mmCIF file with all atom_site columns, C-alpha atoms in Angstrom:
data_model
loop_
_atom_site.group_PDB
_atom_site.id
_atom_site.type_symbol
_atom_site.label_atom_id
_atom_site.label_alt_id
_atom_site.label_comp_id
_atom_site.label_asym_id
_atom_site.label_entity_id
_atom_site.label_seq_id
_atom_site.pdbx_PDB_ins_code
_atom_site.Cartn_x
_atom_site.Cartn_y
_atom_site.Cartn_z
_atom_site.occupancy
_atom_site.B_iso_or_equiv
_atom_site.pdbx_formal_charge
_atom_site.auth_seq_id
_atom_site.auth_comp_id
_atom_site.auth_asym_id
_atom_site.auth_atom_id
_atom_site.pdbx_PDB_model_num
ATOM 1   C CA . MET B 1 1   ? -1.241  2.587   51.066 1.00 0.00 ? 273 MET B CA 1
ATOM 2   C CA . SER B 1 2   ? -3.973  3.874   48.781 1.00 0.00 ? 274 SER B CA 1
ATOM 3   C CA . GLN B 1 3   ? -5.520  1.263   46.505 1.00 0.00 ? 275 GLN B CA 1
ATOM 4   C CA . PRO B 1 4   ? -6.642  2.023   42.937 1.00 0.00 ? 276 PRO B CA 1
ATOM 5   C CA . SER B 1 5   ? -10.278 3.028   42.663 1.00 0.00 ? 277 SER B CA 1
ATOM 6   C CA . VAL B 1 6   ? -13.105 1.142   40.985 1.00 0.00 ? 278 VAL B CA 1
ATOM 7   C CA . ASP B 1 7   ? -12.965 3.449   37.938 1.00 0.00 ? 279 ASP B CA 1
ATOM 8   C CA . GLN B 1 8   ? -12.201 2.011   34.496 1.00 0.00 ? 280 GLN B CA 1
ATOM 9   C CA . GLY B 1 9   ? -13.765 -1.306  35.450 1.00 0.00 ? 281 GLY B CA 1
ATOM 10  C CA . PHE B 1 10  ? -11.022 -2.154  37.925 1.00 0.00 ? 282 PHE B CA 1
ATOM 11  C CA . ARG B 1 11  ? -11.971 -3.369  41.369 1.00 0.00 ? 283 ARG B CA 1
ATOM 12  C CA . PRO B 1 12  ? -9.329  -3.492  44.117 1.00 0.00 ? 284 PRO B CA 1
ATOM 13  C CA . PRO B 1 13  ? -8.746  -7.026  45.434 1.00 0.00 ? 285 PRO B CA 1
ATOM 14  C CA . GLN B 1 14  ? -10.102 -7.906  48.852 1.00 0.00 ? 286 GLN B CA 1
ATOM 15  C CA . GLN B 1 15  ? -7.664  -10.649 49.865 1.00 0.00 ? 287 GLN B CA 1
ATOM 16  C CA . ALA B 1 16  ? -4.281  -9.714  51.379 1.00 0.00 ? 288 ALA B CA 1
ATOM 17  C CA . ARG B 1 17  ? -2.384  -11.977 48.997 1.00 0.00 ? 289 ARG B CA 1
ATOM 18  C CA . SER B 1 18  ? -4.126  -10.434 46.000 1.00 0.00 ? 290 SER B CA 1
ATOM 19  C CA . ARG B 1 19  ? -3.385  -6.932  47.281 1.00 0.00 ? 291 ARG B CA 1
ATOM 20  C CA . GLU B 1 20  ? 0.294   -7.818  47.585 1.00 0.00 ? 292 GLU B CA 1
ATOM 21  C CA . SER B 1 21  ? 0.242   -9.161  44.033 1.00 0.00 ? 293 SER B CA 1
ATOM 22  C CA . LEU B 1 22  ? -1.374  -5.943  42.818 1.00 0.00 ? 294 LEU B CA 1
ATOM 23  C CA . GLN B 1 23  ? 1.271   -3.819  44.497 1.00 0.00 ? 295 GLN B CA 1
ATOM 24  C CA . LYS B 1 24  ? 3.940   -5.924  42.823 1.00 0.00 ? 296 LYS B CA 1
ATOM 25  C CA . VAL B 1 25  ? 2.342   -5.264  39.431 1.00 0.00 ? 297 VAL B CA 1
ATOM 26  C CA . LEU B 1 26  ? 2.033   -1.514  40.058 1.00 0.00 ? 298 LEU B CA 1
ATOM 27  C CA . ALA B 1 27  ? 5.627   -1.275  41.313 1.00 0.00 ? 299 ALA B CA 1
ATOM 28  C CA . ALA B 1 28  ? 6.770   -3.074  38.157 1.00 0.00 ? 300 ALA B CA 1
ATOM 29  C CA . ALA B 1 29  ? 4.686   -0.712  36.032 1.00 0.00 ? 301 ALA B CA 1
ATOM 30  C CA . GLU B 1 30  ? 6.327   2.303   37.697 1.00 0.00 ? 302 GLU B CA 1
ATOM 31  C CA . HIS B 1 31  ? 9.753   0.805   37.079 1.00 0.00 ? 303 HIS B CA 1
ATOM 32  C CA . VAL B 1 32  ? 9.047   0.239   33.378 1.00 0.00 ? 304 VAL B CA 1
ATOM 33  C CA . LEU B 1 33  ? 7.706   3.787   32.993 1.00 0.00 ? 305 LEU B CA 1
ATOM 34  C CA . ALA B 1 34  ? 10.701  5.310   34.746 1.00 0.00 ? 306 ALA B CA 1
ATOM 35  C CA . ALA B 1 35  ? 13.324  3.202   32.969 1.00 0.00 ? 307 ALA B CA 1
ATOM 36  C CA . GLN B 1 36  ? 11.869  2.849   29.461 1.00 0.00 ? 308 GLN B CA 1
ATOM 37  C CA . GLY B 1 37  ? 9.233   5.565   29.018 1.00 0.00 ? 309 GLY B CA 1
ATOM 38  C CA . ILE B 1 38  ? 5.706   5.421   27.696 1.00 0.00 ? 310 ILE B CA 1
ATOM 39  C CA . GLU B 1 39  ? 6.732   4.226   24.215 1.00 0.00 ? 311 GLU B CA 1
ATOM 40  C CA . GLU B 1 40  ? 8.162   1.004   25.633 1.00 0.00 ? 312 GLU B CA 1
ATOM 41  C CA . PHE B 1 41  ? 5.442   0.516   28.228 1.00 0.00 ? 313 PHE B CA 1
ATOM 42  C CA . THR B 1 42  ? 3.582   -2.722  27.494 1.00 0.00 ? 314 THR B CA 1
ATOM 43  C CA . VAL B 1 43  ? 1.795   -5.343  29.541 1.00 0.00 ? 315 VAL B CA 1
ATOM 44  C CA . GLY B 1 44  ? 4.510   -7.759  28.503 1.00 0.00 ? 316 GLY B CA 1
ATOM 45  C CA . ALA B 1 45  ? 7.284   -5.496  29.808 1.00 0.00 ? 317 ALA B CA 1
ATOM 46  C CA . VAL B 1 46  ? 5.457   -5.063  33.112 1.00 0.00 ? 318 VAL B CA 1
ATOM 47  C CA . ALA B 1 47  ? 4.880   -8.807  33.424 1.00 0.00 ? 319 ALA B CA 1
ATOM 48  C CA . GLU B 1 48  ? 8.583   -9.493  32.826 1.00 0.00 ? 320 GLU B CA 1
ATOM 49  C CA . GLN B 1 49  ? 9.596   -6.911  35.431 1.00 0.00 ? 321 GLN B CA 1
ATOM 50  C CA . ALA B 1 50  ? 7.103   -8.321  37.950 1.00 0.00 ? 322 ALA B CA 1
ATOM 51  C CA . GLY B 1 51  ? 8.130   -11.935 37.301 1.00 0.00 ? 323 GLY B CA 1
ATOM 52  C CA . MET B 1 52  ? 4.573   -12.830 36.308 1.00 0.00 ? 324 MET B CA 1
ATOM 53  C CA . SER B 1 53  ? 2.887   -14.182 33.222 1.00 0.00 ? 325 SER B CA 1
ATOM 54  C CA . VAL B 1 54  ? 1.124   -11.785 30.880 1.00 0.00 ? 326 VAL B CA 1
ATOM 55  C CA . GLY B 1 55  ? -2.076  -13.735 31.471 1.00 0.00 ? 327 GLY B CA 1
ATOM 56  C CA . THR B 1 56  ? -1.903  -13.060 35.209 1.00 0.00 ? 328 THR B CA 1
ATOM 57  C CA . ILE B 1 57  ? -1.893  -9.318  34.587 1.00 0.00 ? 329 ILE B CA 1
ATOM 58  C CA . TYR B 1 58  ? -4.662  -9.549  31.989 1.00 0.00 ? 330 TYR B CA 1
ATOM 59  C CA . ARG B 1 59  ? -6.847  -11.322 34.530 1.00 0.00 ? 331 ARG B CA 1
ATOM 60  C CA . ARG B 1 60  ? -6.766  -8.086  36.551 1.00 0.00 ? 332 ARG B CA 1
ATOM 61  C CA . PHE B 1 61  ? -6.432  -5.402  33.879 1.00 0.00 ? 333 PHE B CA 1
ATOM 62  C CA . SER B 1 62  ? -8.016  -5.190  30.453 1.00 0.00 ? 334 SER B CA 1
ATOM 63  C CA . GLY B 1 63  ? -4.833  -3.787  28.929 1.00 0.00 ? 335 GLY B CA 1
ATOM 64  C CA . LYS B 1 64  ? -2.143  -1.118  28.940 1.00 0.00 ? 336 LYS B CA 1
ATOM 65  C CA . ASN B 1 65  ? -4.466  1.862   29.370 1.00 0.00 ? 337 ASN B CA 1
ATOM 66  C CA . GLN B 1 66  ? -6.223  0.444   32.413 1.00 0.00 ? 338 GLN B CA 1
ATOM 67  C CA . LEU B 1 67  ? -2.857  -0.420  33.965 1.00 0.00 ? 339 LEU B CA 1
ATOM 68  C CA . LEU B 1 68  ? -1.592  3.124   33.378 1.00 0.00 ? 340 LEU B CA 1
ATOM 69  C CA . TYR B 1 69  ? -4.764  4.490   34.950 1.00 0.00 ? 341 TYR B CA 1
ATOM 70  C CA . ALA B 1 70  ? -4.198  2.308   38.024 1.00 0.00 ? 342 ALA B CA 1
ATOM 71  C CA . VAL B 1 71  ? -0.628  3.606   38.385 1.00 0.00 ? 343 VAL B CA 1
ATOM 72  C CA . LYS B 1 72  ? -1.808  7.207   38.142 1.00 0.00 ? 344 LYS B CA 1
ATOM 73  C CA . ASP B 1 73  ? -4.745  6.600   40.473 1.00 0.00 ? 345 ASP B CA 1
ATOM 74  C CA . GLN B 1 74  ? -2.428  5.164   43.115 1.00 0.00 ? 346 GLN B CA 1
ATOM 75  C CA . LEU B 1 75  ? -0.009  8.098   42.792 1.00 0.00 ? 347 LEU B CA 1
ATOM 76  C CA . LEU B 1 76  ? -2.846  10.596  43.171 1.00 0.00 ? 348 LEU B CA 1
ATOM 77  C CA . GLY B 1 77  ? -4.245  8.688   46.126 1.00 0.00 ? 349 GLY B CA 1
ATOM 78  C CA . GLN B 1 78  ? -0.854  8.893   47.796 1.00 0.00 ? 350 GLN B CA 1
ATOM 79  C CA . LEU B 1 79  ? -0.809  12.633  47.098 1.00 0.00 ? 351 LEU B CA 1
ATOM 80  C CA . GLU B 1 80  ? -4.230  13.121  48.691 1.00 0.00 ? 352 GLU B CA 1
ATOM 81  C CA . THR B 1 81  ? -3.309  11.007  51.715 1.00 0.00 ? 353 THR B CA 1
ATOM 82  C CA . GLY B 1 82  ? 0.114   12.596  52.142 1.00 0.00 ? 354 GLY B CA 1
ATOM 83  C CA . VAL B 1 83  ? -1.212  16.141  52.021 1.00 0.00 ? 355 VAL B CA 1
ATOM 84  C CA . GLY B 1 84  ? -4.096  15.325  54.360 1.00 0.00 ? 356 GLY B CA 1
ATOM 85  C CA . ASP B 1 85  ? -1.812  13.680  56.911 1.00 0.00 ? 357 ASP B CA 1
ATOM 86  C CA . ALA B 1 86  ? 0.719   16.523  56.724 1.00 0.00 ? 358 ALA B CA 1
ATOM 87  C CA . LEU B 1 87  ? -1.927  19.172  57.299 1.00 0.00 ? 359 LEU B CA 1
ATOM 88  C CA . ARG B 1 88  ? -3.384  17.301  60.278 1.00 0.00 ? 360 ARG B CA 1
ATOM 89  C CA . THR B 1 89  ? 0.034   17.113  61.950 1.00 0.00 ? 361 THR B CA 1
ATOM 90  C CA . ALA B 1 90  ? 1.363   20.525  60.883 1.00 0.00 ? 362 ALA B CA 1
ATOM 91  C CA . ALA B 1 91  ? 2.959   22.880  63.393 1.00 0.00 ? 363 ALA B CA 1
ATOM 92  C CA . PRO B 1 92  ? 0.508   25.503  64.648 1.00 0.00 ? 364 PRO B CA 1
ATOM 93  C CA . GLY B 1 93  ? 0.140   28.744  62.753 1.00 0.00 ? 365 GLY B CA 1
ATOM 94  C CA . LEU B 1 94  ? 0.128   29.851  59.146 1.00 0.00 ? 366 LEU B CA 1
ATOM 95  C CA . GLY B 1 95  ? 3.816   29.176  58.557 1.00 0.00 ? 367 GLY B CA 1
ATOM 96  C CA . GLY B 1 96  ? 3.550   25.621  59.829 1.00 0.00 ? 368 GLY B CA 1
ATOM 97  C CA . ILE B 1 97  ? 0.508   24.842  57.695 1.00 0.00 ? 369 ILE B CA 1
ATOM 98  C CA . VAL B 1 98  ? 1.857   26.355  54.488 1.00 0.00 ? 370 VAL B CA 1
ATOM 99  C CA . GLY B 1 99  ? 5.215   24.660  55.020 1.00 0.00 ? 371 GLY B CA 1
ATOM 100 C CA . ALA B 1 100 ? 3.611   21.281  55.669 1.00 0.00 ? 372 ALA B CA 1
ATOM 101 C CA . PHE B 1 101 ? 1.417   21.583  52.576 1.00 0.00 ? 373 PHE B CA 1
ATOM 102 C CA . VAL B 1 102 ? 4.282   22.475  50.245 1.00 0.00 ? 374 VAL B CA 1
ATOM 103 C CA . GLN B 1 103 ? 6.611   19.834  51.699 1.00 0.00 ? 375 GLN B CA 1
ATOM 104 C CA . ALA B 1 104 ? 3.963   17.124  51.331 1.00 0.00 ? 376 ALA B CA 1
ATOM 105 C CA . LEU B 1 105 ? 3.587   17.985  47.645 1.00 0.00 ? 377 LEU B CA 1
ATOM 106 C CA . ALA B 1 106 ? 7.357   17.958  47.217 1.00 0.00 ? 378 ALA B CA 1
ATOM 107 C CA . ASP B 1 107 ? 7.735   14.605  48.982 1.00 0.00 ? 379 ASP B CA 1
ATOM 108 C CA . THR B 1 108 ? 5.153   12.883  46.777 1.00 0.00 ? 380 THR B CA 1
ATOM 109 C CA . PHE B 1 109 ? 6.508   14.234  43.510 1.00 0.00 ? 381 PHE B CA 1
ATOM 110 C CA . ALA B 1 110 ? 10.111  13.548  44.550 1.00 0.00 ? 382 ALA B CA 1
ATOM 111 C CA . ARG B 1 111 ? 9.215   9.865   44.926 1.00 0.00 ? 383 ARG B CA 1
ATOM 112 C CA . HIS B 1 112 ? 7.583   9.747   41.490 1.00 0.00 ? 384 HIS B CA 1
ATOM 113 C CA . ASP B 1 113 ? 9.233   12.498  39.465 1.00 0.00 ? 385 ASP B CA 1
ATOM 114 C CA . ARG B 1 114 ? 10.549  10.084  36.823 1.00 0.00 ? 386 ARG B CA 1
ATOM 115 C CA . ILE B 1 115 ? 7.129   8.674   35.970 1.00 0.00 ? 387 ILE B CA 1
ATOM 116 C CA . PHE B 1 116 ? 4.974   11.802  36.241 1.00 0.00 ? 388 PHE B CA 1
ATOM 117 C CA . PRO B 1 117 ? 5.919   13.194  32.801 1.00 0.00 ? 389 PRO B CA 1
ATOM 118 C CA . GLU B 1 118 ? 5.258   9.779   31.261 1.00 0.00 ? 390 GLU B CA 1
ATOM 119 C CA . LEU B 1 119 ? 1.819   9.631   32.838 1.00 0.00 ? 391 LEU B CA 1
ATOM 120 C CA . LEU B 1 120 ? 1.037   13.084  31.446 1.00 0.00 ? 392 LEU B CA 1
ATOM 121 C CA . ASP B 1 121 ? 2.201   12.016  27.981 1.00 0.00 ? 393 ASP B CA 1
ATOM 122 C CA . SER B 1 122 ? -0.201  9.069   28.094 1.00 0.00 ? 394 SER B CA 1
ATOM 123 C CA . GLN B 1 123 ? -3.071  11.001  29.649 1.00 0.00 ? 395 GLN B CA 1
ATOM 124 C CA . ARG B 1 124 ? -6.591  10.161  28.529 1.00 0.00 ? 396 ARG B CA 1
ATOM 125 C CA . PRO B 1 125 ? -9.782  12.070  29.475 1.00 0.00 ? 397 PRO B CA 1
ATOM 126 C CA . GLU B 1 126 ? -10.573 9.792   32.406 1.00 0.00 ? 398 GLU B CA 1
ATOM 127 C CA . GLY B 1 127 ? -7.051  10.213  33.782 1.00 0.00 ? 399 GLY B CA 1
ATOM 128 C CA . ARG B 1 128 ? -7.284  13.979  33.463 1.00 0.00 ? 400 ARG B CA 1
ATOM 129 C CA . ASP B 1 129 ? -10.550 13.960  35.399 1.00 0.00 ? 401 ASP B CA 1
ATOM 130 C CA . ARG B 1 130 ? -8.971  11.897  38.183 1.00 0.00 ? 402 ARG B CA 1
ATOM 131 C CA . GLY B 1 131 ? -6.081  14.342  38.342 1.00 0.00 ? 403 GLY B CA 1
ATOM 132 C CA . LEU B 1 132 ? -8.375  17.344  38.604 1.00 0.00 ? 404 LEU B CA 1
ATOM 133 C CA . GLN B 1 133 ? -10.328 15.589  41.352 1.00 0.00 ? 405 GLN B CA 1
ATOM 134 C CA . ALA B 1 134 ? -7.127  15.055  43.357 1.00 0.00 ? 406 ALA B CA 1
ATOM 135 C CA . LEU B 1 135 ? -5.998  18.662  42.917 1.00 0.00 ? 407 LEU B CA 1
ATOM 136 C CA . ALA B 1 136 ? -9.402  19.920  44.045 1.00 0.00 ? 408 ALA B CA 1
ATOM 137 C CA . THR B 1 137 ? -9.216  17.678  47.112 1.00 0.00 ? 409 THR B CA 1
ATOM 138 C CA . ILE B 1 138 ? -5.814  18.898  48.261 1.00 0.00 ? 410 ILE B CA 1
ATOM 139 C CA . GLN B 1 139 ? -6.764  22.526  47.618 1.00 0.00 ? 411 GLN B CA 1
ATOM 140 C CA . ARG B 1 140 ? -9.881  22.114  49.760 1.00 0.00 ? 412 ARG B CA 1
ATOM 141 C CA . ASP B 1 141 ? -7.879  20.457  52.526 1.00 0.00 ? 413 ASP B CA 1
ATOM 142 C CA . PHE B 1 142 ? -5.353  23.304  52.494 1.00 0.00 ? 414 PHE B CA 1
ATOM 143 C CA . VAL B 1 143 ? -8.028  26.008  52.643 1.00 0.00 ? 415 VAL B CA 1
ATOM 144 C CA . ASP B 1 144 ? -9.808  24.219  55.497 1.00 0.00 ? 416 ASP B CA 1
ATOM 145 C CA . ALA B 1 145 ? -6.528  23.911  57.421 1.00 0.00 ? 417 ALA B CA 1
ATOM 146 C CA . VAL B 1 146 ? -5.657  27.591  56.972 1.00 0.00 ? 418 VAL B CA 1
ATOM 147 C CA . ARG B 1 147 ? -9.108  28.929  57.843 1.00 0.00 ? 419 ARG B CA 1
ATOM 148 C CA . PRO B 1 148 ? -8.486  29.042  61.646 1.00 0.00 ? 420 PRO B CA 1
ATOM 149 C CA . CYS B 1 149 ? -5.354  31.110  60.938 1.00 0.00 ? 421 CYS B CA 1
ATOM 150 C CA . LEU B 1 150 ? -6.983  33.695  58.669 1.00 0.00 ? 422 LEU B CA 1
ATOM 151 C CA . LEU B 1 151 ? -6.192  36.544  61.064 1.00 0.00 ? 423 LEU B CA 1
ATOM 152 C CA . GLU B 1 152 ? -2.517  35.865  60.330 1.00 0.00 ? 424 GLU B CA 1
ATOM 153 C CA . VAL B 1 153 ? -3.175  36.556  56.644 1.00 0.00 ? 425 VAL B CA 1
ATOM 154 C CA . ARG B 1 154 ? -2.570  40.290  56.555 1.00 0.00 ? 426 ARG B CA 1
ATOM 155 C CA . ARG B 1 155 ? -4.681  40.998  53.509 1.00 0.00 ? 427 ARG B CA 1
ATOM 156 C CA . PRO B 1 156 ? -8.202  42.369  53.139 1.00 0.00 ? 428 PRO B CA 1
ATOM 157 C CA . ASP B 1 157 ? -9.002  39.604  50.612 1.00 0.00 ? 429 ASP B CA 1
ATOM 158 C CA . ARG B 1 158 ? -8.014  36.773  52.940 1.00 0.00 ? 430 ARG B CA 1
ATOM 159 C CA . GLU B 1 159 ? -10.180 33.954  51.589 1.00 0.00 ? 431 GLU B CA 1
ATOM 160 C CA . GLU B 1 160 ? -9.340  34.741  47.970 1.00 0.00 ? 432 GLU B CA 1
ATOM 161 C CA . ALA B 1 161 ? -5.630  34.997  48.798 1.00 0.00 ? 433 ALA B CA 1
ATOM 162 C CA . VAL B 1 162 ? -5.629  31.554  50.452 1.00 0.00 ? 434 VAL B CA 1
ATOM 163 C CA . HIS B 1 163 ? -7.300  29.982  47.414 1.00 0.00 ? 435 HIS B CA 1
ATOM 164 C CA . MET B 1 164 ? -4.826  31.737  45.121 1.00 0.00 ? 436 MET B CA 1
ATOM 165 C CA . THR B 1 165 ? -1.930  30.467  47.227 1.00 0.00 ? 437 THR B CA 1
ATOM 166 C CA . ALA B 1 166 ? -3.151  26.879  46.984 1.00 0.00 ? 438 ALA B CA 1
ATOM 167 C CA . ARG B 1 167 ? -3.674  27.038  43.230 1.00 0.00 ? 439 ARG B CA 1
ATOM 168 C CA . THR B 1 168 ? -0.318  28.710  42.616 1.00 0.00 ? 440 THR B CA 1
ATOM 169 C CA . VAL B 1 169 ? 1.663   26.262  44.752 1.00 0.00 ? 441 VAL B CA 1
ATOM 170 C CA . ILE B 1 170 ? -0.077  23.253  43.198 1.00 0.00 ? 442 ILE B CA 1
ATOM 171 C CA . GLY B 1 171 ? 0.391   24.643  39.699 1.00 0.00 ? 443 GLY B CA 1
ATOM 172 C CA . SER B 1 172 ? 4.075   25.299  40.338 1.00 0.00 ? 444 SER B CA 1
ATOM 173 C CA . CYS B 1 173 ? 4.588   21.773  41.651 1.00 0.00 ? 445 CYS B CA 1
ATOM 174 C CA . VAL B 1 174 ? 2.818   20.069  38.739 1.00 0.00 ? 446 VAL B CA 1
ATOM 175 C CA . HIS B 1 175 ? 4.610   22.241  36.183 1.00 0.00 ? 447 HIS B CA 1
ATOM 176 C CA . ARG B 1 176 ? 7.994   21.517  37.779 1.00 0.00 ? 448 ARG B CA 1
ATOM 177 C CA . ALA B 1 177 ? 7.341   17.781  37.783 1.00 0.00 ? 449 ALA B CA 1
ATOM 178 C CA . ALA B 1 178 ? 6.160   17.821  34.172 1.00 0.00 ? 450 ALA B CA 1
ATOM 179 C CA . SER B 1 179 ? 8.888   20.042  32.712 1.00 0.00 ? 451 SER B CA 1
ATOM 180 C CA . GLY B 1 180 ? 11.901  19.376  34.943 1.00 0.00 ? 452 GLY B CA 1
ATOM 181 C CA . ARG B 1 181 ? 13.707  17.123  32.463 1.00 0.00 ? 453 ARG B CA 1
ATOM 182 C CA . PHE B 1 182 ? 13.547  19.847  29.791 1.00 0.00 ? 454 PHE B CA 1
ATOM 183 C CA . TRP B 1 183 ? 13.742  22.947  32.006 1.00 0.00 ? 455 TRP B CA 1
ATOM 184 C CA . PRO B 1 184 ? 15.662  22.047  35.189 1.00 0.00 ? 456 PRO B CA 1
ATOM 185 C CA . ASP B 1 185 ? 15.930  24.653  37.936 1.00 0.00 ? 457 ASP B CA 1
ATOM 186 C CA . GLY B 1 186 ? 18.880  23.077  39.719 1.00 0.00 ? 458 GLY B CA 1
ATOM 187 C CA . LEU B 1 187 ? 16.991  22.688  43.000 1.00 0.00 ? 459 LEU B CA 1
ATOM 188 C CA . SER B 1 188 ? 16.253  19.579  44.998 1.00 0.00 ? 460 SER B CA 1
ATOM 189 C CA . TRP B 1 189 ? 12.593  19.057  45.844 1.00 0.00 ? 461 TRP B CA 1
ATOM 190 C CA . ASP B 1 190 ? 13.335  20.011  49.462 1.00 0.00 ? 462 ASP B CA 1
ATOM 191 C CA . ALA B 1 191 ? 14.991  23.258  48.360 1.00 0.00 ? 463 ALA B CA 1
ATOM 192 C CA . TRP B 1 192 ? 12.041  23.974  46.066 1.00 0.00 ? 464 TRP B CA 1
ATOM 193 C CA . ALA B 1 193 ? 9.696   23.478  49.025 1.00 0.00 ? 465 ALA B CA 1
ATOM 194 C CA . VAL B 1 194 ? 11.622  25.951  51.194 1.00 0.00 ? 466 VAL B CA 1
ATOM 195 C CA . GLU B 1 195 ? 11.710  28.624  48.477 1.00 0.00 ? 467 GLU B CA 1
ATOM 196 C CA . THR B 1 196 ? 8.055   28.113  47.537 1.00 0.00 ? 468 THR B CA 1
ATOM 197 C CA . THR B 1 197 ? 6.910   28.260  51.160 1.00 0.00 ? 469 THR B CA 1
ATOM 198 C CA . GLY B 1 198 ? 8.740   31.565  51.604 1.00 0.00 ? 470 GLY B CA 1
ATOM 199 C CA . MET B 1 199 ? 7.142   33.052  48.496 1.00 0.00 ? 471 MET B CA 1
ATOM 200 C CA . ALA B 1 200 ? 3.675   31.871  49.516 1.00 0.00 ? 472 ALA B CA 1
ATOM 201 C CA . LEU B 1 201 ? 3.970   33.388  52.984 1.00 0.00 ? 473 LEU B CA 1
ATOM 202 C CA . ALA B 1 202 ? 5.303   36.657  51.538 1.00 0.00 ? 474 ALA B CA 1
ATOM 203 C CA . TYR B 1 203 ? 2.320   36.834  49.196 1.00 0.00 ? 475 TYR B CA 1
ATOM 204 C CA . LEU B 1 204 ? -0.138  36.210  52.011 1.00 0.00 ? 476 LEU B CA 1
ATOM 205 C CA . ALA B 1 205 ? 1.409   39.016  54.063 1.00 0.00 ? 477 ALA B CA 1
ATOM 206 C CA . TYR B 1 206 ? 2.500   41.687  51.592 1.00 0.00 ? 478 TYR B CA 1
ATOM 207 C CA . LEU B 1 207 ? -0.539  43.988  51.697 1.00 0.00 ? 479 LEU B CA 1
ATOM 208 C CA . GLY B 1 208 ? -0.291  44.259  55.470 1.00 0.00 ? 480 GLY B CA 1
ATOM 209 C CA . SER B 1 209 ? 3.254   45.594  55.516 1.00 0.00 ? 481 SER B CA 1
ATOM 210 C CA . PRO B 1 210 ? 3.782   49.347  55.938 1.00 0.00 ? 482 PRO B CA 1
ATOM 211 C CA . GLY B 1 211 ? 4.275   51.017  52.589 1.00 0.00 ? 483 GLY B CA 1
ATOM 212 C CA . SER B 1 212 ? 3.511   47.871  50.568 1.00 0.00 ? 484 SER B CA 1
ATOM 213 C CA . ARG B 1 213 ? 0.799   49.537  48.520 1.00 0.00 ? 485 ARG B CA 1
ATOM 214 C CA . GLU B 1 214 ? 3.194   52.327  47.575 1.00 0.00 ? 486 GLU B CA 1
ATOM 215 C CA . CYS B 1 215 ? 5.899   49.799  46.715 1.00 0.00 ? 487 CYS B CA 1
ATOM 216 C CA . PHE B 1 216 ? 3.832   47.323  44.730 1.00 0.00 ? 488 PHE B CA 1
ATOM 217 C CA . GLY B 1 217 ? 1.029   49.527  43.532 1.00 0.00 ? 489 GLY B CA 1
ATOM 218 C CA . SER B 1 218 ? -2.572  48.443  43.176 1.00 0.00 ? 490 SER B CA 1
ATOM 219 C CA . PHE B 1 219 ? -3.253  45.197  41.326 1.00 0.00 ? 491 PHE B CA 1
#
């Protein structure tokens, strides 16, 4: 499991027992965020949920903001790892790679969809930068994975189309996770992944189909 980074003055523990204690704190923090929201998120609430003293948590974190950053950093690390692993084990061909990429995004956000909006509500500049770093990483991994299959992309602007596909899928996923409680689409995350994969593959192929230019015009 990905450990929080050294950013914000936090250094991951080296001892196994300390790592287990950290995971207990972060799991408690996720629970408080999901159940009570950002307004009720305090070090005291996390300590109570974890069955620890407030002082124990303060010995590791300087306060609420650093704890929130650690939760977000771990989530983003899981996203990077999950996408990377999925792409390395994807079925051969463009369809397998695109499907694996979208499903990996869906799987991560499905596990954390109750806390993601809360993390966005509490977002500070350093958290935003970490998020952008993660999104850039998974986009790069997707483009690298697709590159051997570029001949399957039936478009003259193959490289640009692959980058556009990555950005659009990622943007759709983040928007869905952030707005789902106010603007639900009625889909499960797995159903969203199937529909989004189909749309992405159709986009990558549409200019190569007979008569597509006449149908869609020139963009």
